């Protein structure tokens, strides 16, 4: 199997009884991860172009960083073409030997404009069927500074505080969700959360902010319609998510195409093996991820990541990334077989403490 499907207790019972049906899903979520997303490109093409193509009722999407860029493709009139634009230009990106945050931010801005196209921002705002939610973080204190040593100091302090308790991050960032539709579908109370309507004038800045990795890219200042401040990567709080996506009374399911079978709650938790998402938050989640066997067969035995910009020459990196993008089509093909004929449904796994 190239595709692993992992489900929470309630989701597992449901899909074993009823299969995977698009109407059963209320939301789709997508995590931070930069070029790790390339391994999901074929899966996205199937989900956006076929699985949800007949959707009539609203489907609510939530993404942080690269995941927000994925979901922004989904809400455009031709989502498959938008995904293609994103993958093509992103995979061909190059930088100088020691790029500054200004250089990287400038190229990221070009990329966002490219996959949005001339009318993508309006399409996202006006789409009543696919309602978009983009997670950003408004920084407080030194972490809001563009002076490198001050920002670094703020991040080190935030990381140390997070190691003691994730709740301590409330002193360093606020979550700000930019949403289409009249109201935000998602209601979170773990941190101060501000909801800001998307407009054609702030979609681009919201997407830029959601992907603005601290120290790597510049923050985005004073986004239209949002509380004043410096906005950075949505993954600081919500890297892979530790959230109750749906209200307790909602019987729907959540679909989570993810590049990993492991869940890391926030950006600062990547090195904290004891920090896990709450199992109950994934009770209604169906996670789609490449199997370990699939990853082992890829060049270098891994999926792409940002270190490839440093560790590989541009031509070698491009060949590697293009191979991963091509191989990712196998994931979409396997999911289609499962949806259409139930093939592989018996191999759906349950979430366990080793993954969360």
mmCIF file of N, CA and C in Angstrom, residues 3 52 66 154-155 159 171 204 242 252 308 312 320 342:
data_model
loop_
_atom_site.group_PDB
_atom_site.id
_atom_site.type_symbol
_atom_site.label_atom_id
_atom_site.label_comp_id
_atom_site.label_asym_id
_atom_site.label_seq_id
_atom_site.Cartn_x
_atom_site.Cartn_y
_atom_site.Cartn_z
ATOM 1 N N UNK A 3 -0.682 4.295 0.371
ATOM 2 C CA UNK A 3 -1.450 5.244 1.180
ATOM 3 C C UNK A 3 -1.826 4.605 2.513
ATOM 4 N N UNK A 52 -14.472 15.842 -4.159
ATOM 5 C CA UNK A 52 -15.396 16.874 -3.690
ATOM 6 C C UNK A 52 -16.027 17.668 -4.839
ATOM 7 N N UNK A 66 2.028 26.253 4.619
ATOM 8 C CA UNK A 66 1.827 25.609 3.323
ATOM 9 C C UNK A 66 0.446 24.984 3.218
ATOM 10 N N UNK A 154 13.307 36.612 21.397
ATOM 11 C CA UNK A 154 11.899 36.371 21.695
ATOM 12 C C UNK A 154 11.494 34.938 21.421
ATOM 13 N N UNK A 155 12.025 34.360 20.339
ATOM 14 C CA UNK A 155 11.683 32.981 19.984
ATOM 15 C C UNK A 155 12.302 31.986 20.966
ATOM 16 N N UNK A 159 10.193 29.449 23.145
ATOM 17 C CA UNK A 159 10.445 28.019 23.110
ATOM 18 C C UNK A 159 10.656 27.433 24.493
ATOM 19 N N UNK A 171 1.445 34.274 25.896
ATOM 20 C CA UNK A 171 2.165 35.514 26.190
ATOM 21 C C UNK A 171 2.953 36.021 24.979
ATOM 22 N N UNK A 204 -4.084 37.845 -0.111
ATOM 23 C CA UNK A 204 -2.656 37.653 -0.386
ATOM 24 C C UNK A 204 -1.818 37.850 0.879
ATOM 25 N N UNK A 242 -3.603 20.642 17.436
ATOM 26 C CA UNK A 242 -4.125 19.961 18.615
ATOM 27 C C UNK A 242 -5.420 20.671 18.973
ATOM 28 N N UNK A 252 -20.408 15.138 11.959
ATOM 29 C CA UNK A 252 -19.620 15.024 10.741
ATOM 30 C C UNK A 252 -18.199 14.558 10.997
ATOM 31 N N UNK A 308 16.560 20.723 1.991
ATOM 32 C CA UNK A 308 17.004 20.386 0.643
ATOM 33 C C UNK A 308 17.572 21.606 -0.080
ATOM 34 N N UNK A 312 21.305 20.265 -1.180
ATOM 35 C CA UNK A 312 21.348 19.810 -2.562
ATOM 36 C C UNK A 312 21.626 20.960 -3.514
ATOM 37 N N UNK A 320 14.802 15.620 -7.816
ATOM 38 C CA UNK A 320 14.253 14.894 -6.673
ATOM 39 C C UNK A 320 12.820 15.319 -6.398
ATOM 40 N N UNK A 342 -14.044 0.335 -2.496
ATOM 41 C CA UNK A 342 -13.772 -0.140 -1.148
ATOM 42 C C UNK A 342 -12.470 -0.893 -1.004
#
